[in-house]
Amino acid sequence: MSTRDLLIEIGCEDLPARFVQALAQALADGLEAGLRERQIEHGPTRVFATPRRIAAWIAAVAEQQPEQSLERRGPAVAAAFRDGQATPAATGFAQSCGVSVEQLQRLETPKGSWLLYQAVLPGAPTAELLDGVFANALQNMDKLVPKRMRWGAGDATFVRPVQWLLALFGKEVLPLRGFGLTAGRSSRGHRFHAPDAITISAADQYEAQLRAAHVWADFGGRRAEIARQIAALGRSLNGQARARADLLDEVTALVEWPQAIAGQIEARFLELPPEVVVVTIEDHQRYFPVFDAQGQLLPAFITVSNIESSDPGKVVHGNERVVRPRLADALFFWEQDRKHALAELLPRLQAVTYQQELGSVGARVERMAELARASAEQVSDVDPDQAARAARLCKADLVSQMVYEFPELQGIMGGYYARESGEHPAVAEAIAQHYAPKQSGDPIPASRLGQIVALTDKLDVLAGIFSIGMKPTGSKDPFALRRAAIGCLRILREGNLALPLADLLSLAIDRQPGENAGACHAELLAFMQDRLEALVVDEGVAVEWYRAVRASKPVSVAEFFSRLDALGQFLELPAAGVVASAHKRARNILRQAALQERPEIDPARFTDASEGQLMDQVLACETQVQTAMDGGDFGAGLTSLAAMAPALEAFFEAVMVMDENPAIRNNRLGLLARLDALCRRVADLSQLGS
């Protein structure tokens, strides 16, 4: 079958960077879906995306749709004929299909017979179907754009005004319509290097012709080229440029013909904390900082221009001129803020509202100081006084001039100002770290004191917002409580802090204002447990494992993960399946028996040797499990249960637990109850099934 390449390009005014890749991919996905729905075969797809265009190129698209099998079911035979004559229902159905009643077939089903029309229709030319394919693709793209623009006198809307439309099927122009335009074969080159319209001769010439017009259309290739240029320029500056993946994506979406250039930072600005300079360069200006081999910031930056200038010095000078006043402001704020000790800013926090029902930020840090002290008292390697001091000061930088202008630096600047104020180095470090982890994948605070203060911060948020009844609902989580909960759990786990979760929540809730704050404890604990389940399942742990460990009621998060690791070790043993299945069977029997209390076990009532053997194994394992758990070795405790496997198999093969004799039955139920308690010490093995 003959094939041609398909190319569709939508040319716009400059698109917001965050939409460039997503819209191009949506266009490609929509076109592929439309072809698939119409059973049109095609080859691989490529996506092109620049600030001024999104395009999709699909190789080897069949010129003809395959034959289409048509099948329509008509009225039931009983309703189609009366006294051997066709009813209006039958004749009407036949007419709608373009045939006579005699040409209709019959479909036999268990529910009766039906008139049936079957036909094989020739496939339509692909070119005739692409208008509908394109229209569906545009609808798919609209879902990505929450706010669309309207331009001109028409009704067309898009994220930015559309200026041209190109559609080629091989060399043939497809007169597709969209955005008030009819597609042609004209595209646009670079705005300055090739401003005139360019004629694309064929779909497979698109990328090469745009490259000749100074447009690097392939997003991935352009991104790799930018990364290469930045790295090379960084080496030429005797350093290494840092190119964050998200920033690299954004810059790639802002340029069509990338040219990396280097600029200089005045030496006086290196007196600032490096984070201030980096935030200015990366987040505010979309430039790339350069570091030396020791990780120290160099007085240089790299930016990516969208033009190959004949006088690069002017471009460099312009970028330096943009950075200079921003850093000058930062230097002024740095000098002014350091005229006061960090603690002198605390009174100002009383005038900053945290939440209407929860009071000021000043009131909040006092709660945090009490909570941090109470938590630190349970941790041997943390000074409670330092914990309280760090918690009380950790929000003071919110009223500094630097953080007012650079809110991204809250916490970080507090750490610097604490050191400048003569606070203990550990306190300053904890202040700088207390927002961590800010998002998934970020490390937790490195210091133990930082972990306590970060935990305190997140616990106070959770307890406070839950106490006023503003818990997350559905996808709405305005206070980022799910993130705070995950942060707490990660700190407790990765910091190996053996602090009881329920007690921590009580400590935080008890310090919240309002008479009804304590009523939310159970709800908040359940919320934390749900987040714990989500955390472990995201790591690939089976939900049954989580439920098995949770049912054993571990006191702390650290203990939960110790038990979870122990369960993983146990399940690697060949006998694990036997023990888990036997425990599940025992639980089912006990549930059906509906015992009010555990029956006493009398060895004299054993009627089969397997009962005594199982009893001996249970007693031996009870001792081993208790000894292991006393030493905190959950793995040894759980793996010791594997020794019971032969006795369990023999018992359930030889014995009918629900014996007709009540005394024998209760004796066996007592043995199963003891087995059940043993198999739930480290993790509830019955939750695992077979």
XYZ file of C-alpha atoms in Angstrom:
690
model
C 0.000 0.000 0.000
C 1.255 3.471 -0.878
C 2.209 5.735 2.011
C 3.109 9.366 2.548
C 4.460 11.395 5.438
C 2.007 13.640 7.265
C 3.033 17.021 8.676
C 0.896 19.517 10.559
C 2.316 22.724 12.050
C 0.510 25.385 14.096
C 2.379 28.716 14.113
C 1.683 31.132 16.962
C 2.810 34.208 18.718
C 5.350 33.236 21.385
C 3.924 30.491 23.575
C 4.355 30.319 27.369
C 7.295 27.998 28.010
C 5.276 25.581 30.132
C 2.910 24.835 27.235
C 5.403 24.306 24.402
C 6.190 20.621 24.882
C 2.801 19.648 26.271
C 0.827 21.130 23.375
C 3.102 19.628 20.739
C 2.775 16.193 22.313
C -1.000 16.601 22.589
C -1.158 17.422 18.875
C 0.836 14.305 18.008
C -1.183 12.109 20.355
C -4.443 13.436 18.938
C -3.384 12.782 15.354
C -2.197 9.268 16.193
C -5.440 8.524 18.016
C -7.490 9.748 15.044
C -5.566 7.590 12.593
C -5.834 4.596 14.884
C -9.584 5.088 15.285
C -9.965 5.085 11.486
C -7.677 2.043 11.161
C -5.135 3.947 9.068
C -1.692 2.411 9.338
C 1.297 4.656 9.928
C 4.909 4.701 11.029
C 6.687 6.485 13.891
C 5.799 9.985 15.039
C 8.091 12.933 15.774
C 7.210 16.061 17.680
C 8.597 19.526 16.946
C 8.210 22.450 19.316
C 9.647 25.954 19.525
C 8.314 29.170 21.087
C 6.539 30.031 17.811
C 5.341 26.647 16.611
C 4.138 23.186 17.518
C 4.202 20.457 14.907
C 3.789 16.727 14.483
C 5.306 14.602 11.707
C 4.019 11.056 11.174
C 5.935 8.799 8.811
C 4.489 6.368 6.271
C 0.789 7.115 6.642
C -1.292 4.868 4.391
C -2.953 6.751 1.535
C -6.106 4.672 1.774
C -8.192 3.536 4.693
C -8.695 -0.264 4.662
C -12.063 -1.774 3.813
C -14.621 -1.131 6.539
C -16.894 -3.868 7.787
C -20.325 -2.452 8.541
C -22.808 -4.276 10.735
C -26.170 -2.936 11.898
C -28.705 -4.789 13.976
C -32.320 -4.072 13.189
C -35.618 -4.925 14.868
C -36.371 -8.327 16.364
C -37.732 -10.840 13.834
C -40.900 -11.153 15.911
C -41.558 -7.443 15.397
C -40.340 -7.400 11.777
C -42.968 -9.754 10.372
C -46.730 -10.244 10.914
C -48.497 -13.106 9.152
C -45.492 -13.550 6.873
C -45.471 -9.914 5.782
C -42.792 -7.349 6.562
C -43.881 -4.716 9.044
C -43.027 -1.016 8.748
C -40.219 -1.629 11.241
C -38.574 -4.081 8.833
C -39.088 -2.025 5.684
C -37.911 1.157 7.380
C -34.730 -0.534 8.584
C -34.058 -1.973 5.113
C -34.549 1.407 3.462
C -32.143 3.054 5.911
C -29.539 0.474 4.890
C -30.252 0.922 1.156
C -31.375 -2.675 0.548
C -34.595 -4.671 0.375
C -36.000 -6.669 3.263
C -35.106 -9.887 1.430
C -31.422 -8.882 1.368
C -31.226 -8.581 5.175
C -29.712 -11.407 7.197
C -30.741 -12.794 10.555
C -28.744 -12.745 13.769
C -29.466 -15.588 16.173
C -28.759 -14.885 19.853
C -29.780 -16.580 23.117
C -32.310 -13.774 23.526
C -33.890 -14.238 20.108
C -33.544 -13.497 16.404
C -32.856 -10.054 14.910
C -32.650 -8.603 11.443
C -29.043 -7.872 10.488
C -27.406 -5.771 7.798
C -23.789 -6.555 6.906
C -21.659 -4.934 4.258
C -18.041 -4.343 3.362
C -17.409 -0.755 2.310
C -14.312 0.479 0.499
C -11.992 2.579 2.660
C -11.924 6.311 2.120
C -8.814 8.167 0.940
C -6.800 9.245 3.976
C -6.637 12.832 2.740
C -10.432 13.062 2.997
C -10.416 11.829 6.602
C -7.668 14.068 7.972
C -9.960 17.049 8.478
C -11.846 15.105 11.155
C -8.601 13.754 12.602
C -7.244 17.287 12.952
C -10.451 18.610 14.510
C -10.321 15.877 17.173
C -6.649 16.633 17.861
C -7.468 20.307 18.457
C -10.118 19.331 20.995
C -7.518 17.183 22.761
C -5.157 20.170 22.928
C -7.835 22.485 24.339
C -7.937 20.398 27.535
C -4.382 21.514 28.350
C -5.094 25.224 28.201
C -7.191 26.499 31.131
C -7.270 30.091 29.836
C -7.429 30.747 26.112
C -7.028 33.967 24.156
C -9.384 35.323 21.525
C -8.072 37.477 18.690
C -9.389 39.256 15.648
C -13.066 39.233 14.730
C -13.472 35.441 14.765
C -14.432 32.997 17.473
C -11.152 31.027 17.448
C -9.365 30.625 20.778
C -5.947 29.286 21.727
C -3.291 29.897 24.333
C -1.791 32.503 21.957
C -3.040 33.914 18.622
C -2.392 31.525 15.734
C -0.660 33.184 12.780
C -0.256 30.369 10.271
C -1.273 26.782 9.647
C 0.698 24.257 7.607
C -0.543 20.792 6.576
C 1.207 18.513 4.094
C 0.504 14.932 3.086
C 3.721 14.098 1.322
C 3.998 17.017 -1.119
C 0.246 17.632 -1.229
C -1.281 20.515 0.711
C -4.184 19.497 2.925
C -6.697 22.366 3.092
C -7.414 21.790 6.756
C -9.197 24.565 8.589
C -8.639 25.766 12.112
C -8.331 29.010 14.062
C -9.990 30.859 11.192
C -7.200 29.821 8.815
C -6.832 27.430 5.890
C -3.652 25.380 5.923
C -1.009 25.874 3.262
C 2.656 24.977 2.812
C 4.124 28.203 4.219
C 6.005 28.312 7.510
C 8.192 30.922 9.168
C 11.877 30.892 9.894
C 13.711 32.692 12.683
C 12.134 36.061 13.523
C 15.382 37.980 12.830
C 17.663 35.673 10.841
C 14.978 34.545 8.352
C 11.875 36.698 8.809
C 10.281 35.947 5.422
C 7.830 33.092 4.892
C 9.408 29.854 3.715
C 7.743 27.272 1.487
C 8.000 23.700 2.722
C 8.331 21.501 -0.375
C 7.379 18.199 1.302
C 6.680 16.838 4.755
C 10.035 15.046 4.961
C 11.901 18.296 4.146
C 10.388 20.251 7.050
C 13.155 19.906 9.624
C 15.985 20.572 7.144
C 14.315 23.630 5.636
C 13.644 25.120 9.055
C 17.256 24.482 10.105
C 18.358 26.396 7.025
C 16.092 29.223 8.233
C 17.788 29.264 11.658
C 15.103 27.295 13.478
C 16.155 24.211 15.449
C 12.687 22.641 15.509
C 13.385 19.375 17.335
C 12.950 20.095 21.054
C 15.106 17.218 22.286
C 17.917 17.989 19.893
C 17.786 21.687 20.734
C 17.878 20.898 24.456
C 20.925 18.653 24.005
C 22.667 21.366 22.002
C 21.979 23.963 24.702
C 23.336 21.607 27.366
C 26.456 21.013 25.244
C 27.066 24.724 24.707
C 26.561 25.531 28.395
C 28.932 22.778 29.504
C 31.611 23.853 27.029
C 31.316 27.497 28.024
C 31.503 26.568 31.701
C 34.761 24.701 31.099
C 36.164 27.698 29.236
C 35.520 29.723 32.414
C 37.562 27.181 34.431
C 34.442 25.938 36.131
C 31.335 23.847 35.726
C 27.949 25.266 34.795
C 24.945 23.984 36.721
C 22.034 23.192 34.404
C 18.977 22.092 36.372
C 16.724 19.868 34.265
C 13.638 22.033 34.772
C 15.538 25.227 33.909
C 17.068 23.583 30.858
C 13.576 22.606 29.677
C 12.293 26.138 30.205
C 15.163 27.792 28.368
C 14.823 25.310 25.506
C 11.176 26.347 25.198
C 12.189 30.021 24.966
C 14.623 29.909 22.037
C 14.685 28.660 18.431
C 18.345 29.207 17.565
C 20.315 28.833 20.822
C 23.572 30.678 21.341
C 25.142 30.373 24.803
C 27.082 33.406 26.036
C 28.840 34.200 29.301
C 28.523 37.259 31.486
C 30.369 38.538 34.546
C 29.152 39.173 38.091
C 30.780 42.015 39.934
C 33.109 40.807 42.679
C 31.284 42.816 45.349
C 28.180 40.691 44.879
C 30.087 37.584 45.926
C 29.898 38.952 49.473
C 26.279 37.822 49.403
C 25.364 34.290 50.453
C 25.726 32.199 47.294
C 22.076 31.132 47.461
C 21.029 34.756 46.902
C 23.114 35.024 43.752
C 21.981 31.637 42.477
C 18.286 32.425 43.015
C 18.719 35.701 41.165
C 20.509 34.038 38.271
C 18.447 30.871 37.957
C 14.922 31.649 39.136
C 14.640 35.327 38.249
C 16.728 35.593 35.079
C 16.759 32.007 33.716
C 20.564 32.008 33.565
C 22.988 29.257 34.555
C 25.478 29.737 37.436
C 29.063 28.522 37.249
C 30.993 26.844 40.100
C 34.634 25.946 40.561
C 35.980 22.476 41.341
C 35.401 23.029 45.075
C 31.763 23.971 44.523
C 32.332 27.680 45.106
C 30.338 30.153 43.036
C 32.370 31.890 40.342
C 31.746 35.533 39.307
C 30.173 34.457 36.019
C 26.916 33.248 34.542
C 25.801 31.720 31.264
C 22.699 32.729 29.365
C 21.215 31.433 26.146
C 20.429 33.983 23.474
C 17.926 33.415 20.681
C 20.050 35.189 18.114
C 23.484 34.781 16.564
C 24.639 38.352 17.147
C 27.284 40.093 15.079
C 28.285 41.907 18.257
C 27.990 39.414 21.165
C 29.512 41.946 23.547
C 26.382 44.055 23.425
C 24.222 41.044 24.243
C 26.478 40.184 27.164
C 26.415 43.772 28.400
C 22.623 43.845 28.238
C 22.298 40.700 30.337
C 24.825 41.954 32.888
C 22.897 45.201 33.137
C 19.724 43.268 33.985
C 21.400 41.235 36.746
C 23.291 44.112 38.367
C 20.399 46.084 39.958
C 18.771 42.941 41.312
C 21.975 41.901 43.056
C 22.577 45.475 44.220
C 19.187 45.416 45.932
C 20.027 42.077 47.520
C 23.333 43.426 48.812
C 21.533 46.395 50.374
C 19.009 44.086 52.084
C 21.836 41.867 53.327
C 23.647 44.807 54.887
C 20.501 46.270 56.455
C 19.231 42.985 57.911
C 22.576 42.263 59.573
C 22.335 45.447 61.621
C 19.911 43.610 63.918
C 20.207 40.275 65.715
C 17.780 37.666 64.417
C 16.032 37.487 67.793
C 15.221 41.196 67.565
C 12.834 40.388 64.703
C 10.647 38.131 66.872
C 8.276 40.875 68.107
C 7.383 41.682 64.500
C 6.032 38.153 64.051
C 3.177 39.033 66.404
C 1.843 41.346 63.702
C 1.981 38.669 60.987
C -1.162 36.558 60.781
C -0.530 32.850 60.351
C -4.174 31.800 60.125
C -7.186 33.675 61.447
C -8.248 30.988 63.904
C -4.692 29.976 64.818
C -3.320 33.427 65.547
C -0.086 35.078 64.544
C 3.208 33.611 63.383
C 4.584 34.818 66.713
C 2.088 32.619 68.577
C 2.933 29.769 66.266
C 6.678 29.836 66.960
C 5.983 29.782 70.701
C 3.927 26.605 70.189
C 6.722 25.190 68.058
C 9.322 25.977 70.718
C 7.342 24.006 73.329
C 6.773 21.123 70.933
C 10.433 21.032 69.849
C 11.572 20.918 73.478
C 9.129 18.113 74.323
C 10.225 16.104 71.282
C 13.942 16.692 71.893
C 13.631 15.451 75.459
C 12.879 12.015 74.010
C 15.984 12.001 71.789
C 19.304 11.391 73.490
C 21.546 13.315 71.077
C 19.563 16.586 70.911
C 19.775 19.475 73.381
C 16.175 20.486 74.289
C 17.252 24.107 74.867
C 18.784 24.297 71.398
C 15.689 22.684 69.886
C 13.412 25.246 71.537
C 15.702 28.120 70.516
C 15.893 27.025 66.889
C 12.119 26.515 66.662
C 11.432 29.943 68.175
C 13.799 31.684 65.723
C 13.144 29.648 62.571
C 10.436 31.966 61.201
C 12.053 35.269 62.195
C 13.575 35.800 58.759
C 10.053 36.109 57.316
C 10.065 39.749 58.408
C 13.569 40.450 57.076
C 13.990 42.662 54.023
C 15.807 39.944 52.110
C 13.080 37.315 52.474
C 10.399 39.903 51.731
C 12.008 40.403 48.318
C 13.315 36.839 47.910
C 10.687 34.571 49.511
C 12.397 31.501 48.038
C 15.188 32.032 50.582
C 13.141 31.758 53.774
C 14.887 29.489 56.225
C 18.163 29.730 54.343
C 18.542 33.407 55.225
C 17.430 32.674 58.785
C 20.407 30.338 59.094
C 22.802 33.029 57.870
C 21.317 35.695 60.129
C 21.457 33.322 63.111
C 25.182 32.784 62.545
C 25.717 36.520 62.115
C 23.828 37.066 65.405
C 26.092 34.733 67.357
C 23.598 31.883 67.761
C 24.998 28.402 68.315
C 26.142 26.881 64.981
C 23.818 23.897 65.490
C 20.857 26.260 65.973
C 21.739 28.208 62.825
C 22.080 24.997 60.832
C 18.718 23.718 62.078
C 17.017 27.001 61.100
C 18.469 26.775 57.590
C 17.272 23.177 57.196
C 13.849 23.280 58.827
C 11.791 23.531 55.620
C 13.286 20.285 54.291
C 12.171 18.180 52.599
C 10.278 20.706 50.491
C 9.196 18.219 47.838
C 9.453 14.590 46.832
C 13.045 13.490 46.375
C 14.557 16.293 48.459
C 16.837 15.134 51.293
C 15.708 15.480 54.909
C 17.708 17.783 57.221
C 21.235 16.505 57.689
C 21.563 17.369 61.382
C 19.603 15.716 64.187
C 18.582 19.121 65.564
C 17.435 20.148 62.086
C 15.310 17.021 61.881
C 13.587 17.829 65.170
C 12.843 21.433 64.153
C 11.639 20.424 60.669
C 9.429 17.753 62.219
C 8.060 20.302 64.686
C 7.241 22.775 61.914
C 5.277 20.205 59.916
C 3.508 18.708 62.935
C 2.298 22.149 64.019
C 0.883 22.809 60.552
C -0.930 19.464 60.521
C -2.279 19.745 64.047
C -3.337 23.364 63.621
C -5.185 22.992 60.345
C -6.883 19.736 61.399
C -7.935 21.316 64.693
C -9.955 23.965 62.846
C -11.568 21.420 60.540
C -9.789 22.376 57.312
C -8.399 18.979 56.347
C -7.761 18.192 52.654
C -10.779 17.172 50.589
C -10.418 15.387 47.257
C -7.690 17.034 45.227
C -7.860 20.258 47.239
C -5.050 20.726 49.724
C -4.426 24.492 50.075
C -2.164 24.090 53.114
C -0.098 21.282 51.510
C -0.919 18.963 54.387
C -0.246 15.806 52.385
C 3.260 17.063 51.627
C 3.756 17.995 55.282
C 2.638 14.532 56.387
C 4.979 12.801 53.943
C 7.790 15.073 55.165
C 7.119 14.061 58.785
C 7.091 10.374 57.911
C 10.301 10.625 55.913
C 12.100 12.467 58.715
C 10.984 9.891 61.270
C 11.995 7.054 58.983
C 15.226 8.276 57.411
C 16.335 9.951 60.621
C 15.560 6.718 62.514
C 13.742 8.723 65.180
C 11.979 6.255 67.472
C 9.318 8.773 68.502
C 5.778 7.383 68.920
C 3.650 8.916 66.163
C 0.429 9.027 68.178
C 2.230 10.767 71.062
C 3.819 13.319 68.727
C 0.412 14.204 67.317
C -0.960 14.593 70.843
C 1.890 16.920 71.778
C 1.197 19.064 68.710
C -2.596 19.079 69.076
C -2.534 19.905 72.787
C -0.744 23.171 72.026
C -3.271 24.406 69.480
C -5.700 27.175 70.453
C -9.381 26.342 70.774
C -11.327 24.115 73.127
C -12.058 21.381 70.570
C -8.530 20.888 69.208
C -8.089 17.518 70.930
C -11.055 16.013 69.078
C -9.074 15.715 65.832
C -6.430 13.260 67.100
C -7.966 10.082 65.681
C -8.698 11.773 62.354
C -5.172 13.149 62.034
C -3.615 9.811 62.993
C -5.681 8.064 60.306
C -4.577 10.716 57.793
C -0.930 10.068 58.660
C -1.420 6.311 58.340
C -3.000 6.777 54.914
C 0.003 8.829 53.832
C 2.285 6.108 55.178
C 0.444 3.557 53.058
C 0.789 5.776 49.990
C 4.508 6.226 50.721
C 5.304 2.511 50.926
C 3.057 1.532 48.008
C 4.761 4.176 45.825
C 8.030 2.437 46.650
C 6.656 -0.801 45.192
C 5.689 -2.496 48.454
C 2.532 -4.623 48.213
C -0.400 -3.103 50.083
C -0.871 -6.460 51.863
C 2.573 -6.048 53.400
C 1.652 -2.598 54.665
C -1.571 -3.894 56.196
C 0.181 -6.854 57.793
C 2.669 -4.578 59.557
C 0.117 -1.918 60.468
C -2.100 -4.570 62.084
C 0.754 -5.354 64.500
C 0.451 -1.752 65.779
C 4.072 -0.539 65.661
C 4.641 2.360 68.016
C 6.818 4.522 65.785
C 7.423 5.042 62.088
C 10.983 3.795 62.492
C 9.627 0.633 64.103
C 7.101 0.232 61.283
C 9.869 0.134 58.694
C 11.979 -2.195 60.827
C 9.036 -4.591 60.941
C 8.465 -4.133 57.209
C 12.094 -5.022 56.481
C 11.734 -8.055 58.726
C 8.644 -9.144 56.812
C 10.574 -8.883 53.552
C 13.315 -11.135 54.953
C 10.744 -13.646 56.181
C 8.926 -13.859 52.858
C 12.132 -14.885 51.110
C 12.053 -18.144 53.092
C 10.508 -21.221 51.398
C 8.414 -21.911 54.505
C 6.905 -18.404 54.622
C 3.960 -19.306 52.392
C 3.093 -22.327 54.554
C 3.099 -20.298 57.764
C 1.121 -17.391 56.272
C -1.516 -19.707 54.754
C -1.830 -21.667 57.996
C -2.258 -18.456 59.978
C -4.960 -17.234 57.602
C -6.734 -20.571 57.961
C -6.454 -20.394 61.725
C -7.883 -16.853 61.769
C -10.850 -17.920 59.661
C -11.601 -20.830 61.990
C -11.362 -18.618 65.069
C -13.593 -16.009 63.459
C -16.261 -18.607 62.707
C -16.000 -20.009 66.218
C -16.700 -16.520 67.641
C -14.850 -17.176 70.899
C -15.546 -14.801 73.770
C -12.207 -15.580 75.403
C -9.202 -17.747 74.650
C -9.733 -21.360 75.849
C -7.114 -22.936 78.087
C -4.913 -25.578 76.472
C -4.777 -28.988 78.175
C -2.142 -31.274 76.600
C -3.989 -34.257 78.140
C -6.810 -33.645 75.656
C -4.599 -33.933 72.590
C -5.762 -36.885 70.530
C -3.134 -36.738 67.774
C 0.628 -36.457 67.937
C 0.525 -33.464 65.566
C -1.221 -31.397 68.258
C 1.602 -31.893 70.733
C 4.220 -31.234 68.075
C 2.548 -27.949 67.095
C 2.245 -26.952 70.747
C 5.969 -27.575 71.283
C 6.808 -25.487 68.211
C 4.541 -22.623 69.300
C 6.119 -22.551 72.780
C 9.647 -22.594 71.340
C 8.845 -19.832 68.843
C 7.195 -17.694 71.527
C 10.457 -17.693 73.462
C 12.544 -16.955 70.376
C 10.263 -14.145 69.204
C 10.190 -12.503 72.622
C 13.983 -12.668 72.958
C 14.455 -11.223 69.471
C 11.934 -8.415 70.014
C 13.480 -7.514 73.365
C 16.694 -6.953 71.429
C 14.906 -5.026 68.689
C 15.650 -7.716 66.094
C 12.303 -8.067 64.337
C 13.891 -10.027 61.498
C 15.116 -12.793 63.770
C 11.782 -12.888 65.549
C 9.787 -13.317 62.368
C 12.102 -15.748 60.587
C 12.022 -18.041 63.639
C 8.390 -18.798 62.761
C 9.538 -20.716 59.686
C 10.413 -23.647 61.938
C 6.683 -24.214 62.542
C 5.927 -25.029 58.894
C 6.201 -28.866 59.103
C 4.167 -28.990 62.306
C 1.479 -26.735 60.823
C 1.147 -28.872 57.703
C 0.934 -32.035 59.777
C -1.633 -30.522 62.157
C -4.075 -29.317 59.515
C -3.743 -32.588 57.583
C -4.389 -34.834 60.588
C -6.832 -32.849 62.712
C -10.382 -31.569 62.346
C -10.358 -28.490 64.586
C -14.137 -28.237 64.947
C -14.491 -31.683 66.559
C -17.921 -32.820 67.759
C -16.534 -33.146 71.287
C -16.696 -29.611 72.824
C -13.715 -30.237 75.099
C -11.461 -31.396 72.230
C -12.756 -28.607 69.984
C -12.071 -25.865 72.548
C -8.635 -27.299 73.270
C -7.726 -27.080 69.603
C -9.223 -23.604 69.316
C -7.064 -22.552 72.253
C -3.999 -23.838 70.414
C -4.985 -21.904 67.284
C -5.609 -18.769 69.347
C -2.101 -19.016 70.759
C -0.724 -19.578 67.262
C -2.701 -16.557 66.050
C -1.254 -14.289 68.738
C 2.253 -15.490 67.900
C 1.818 -14.872 64.175
C 0.709 -11.295 64.824
C 3.618 -10.251 67.047
C 5.820 -8.744 64.325
C 3.304 -8.608 61.459
C -0.146 -10.085 60.937
C 0.743 -12.902 58.541
C -2.907 -13.707 57.865
C -3.101 -10.476 55.850
C -0.755 -12.001 53.271
C -2.990 -14.825 52.096
C -1.175 -17.770 50.580
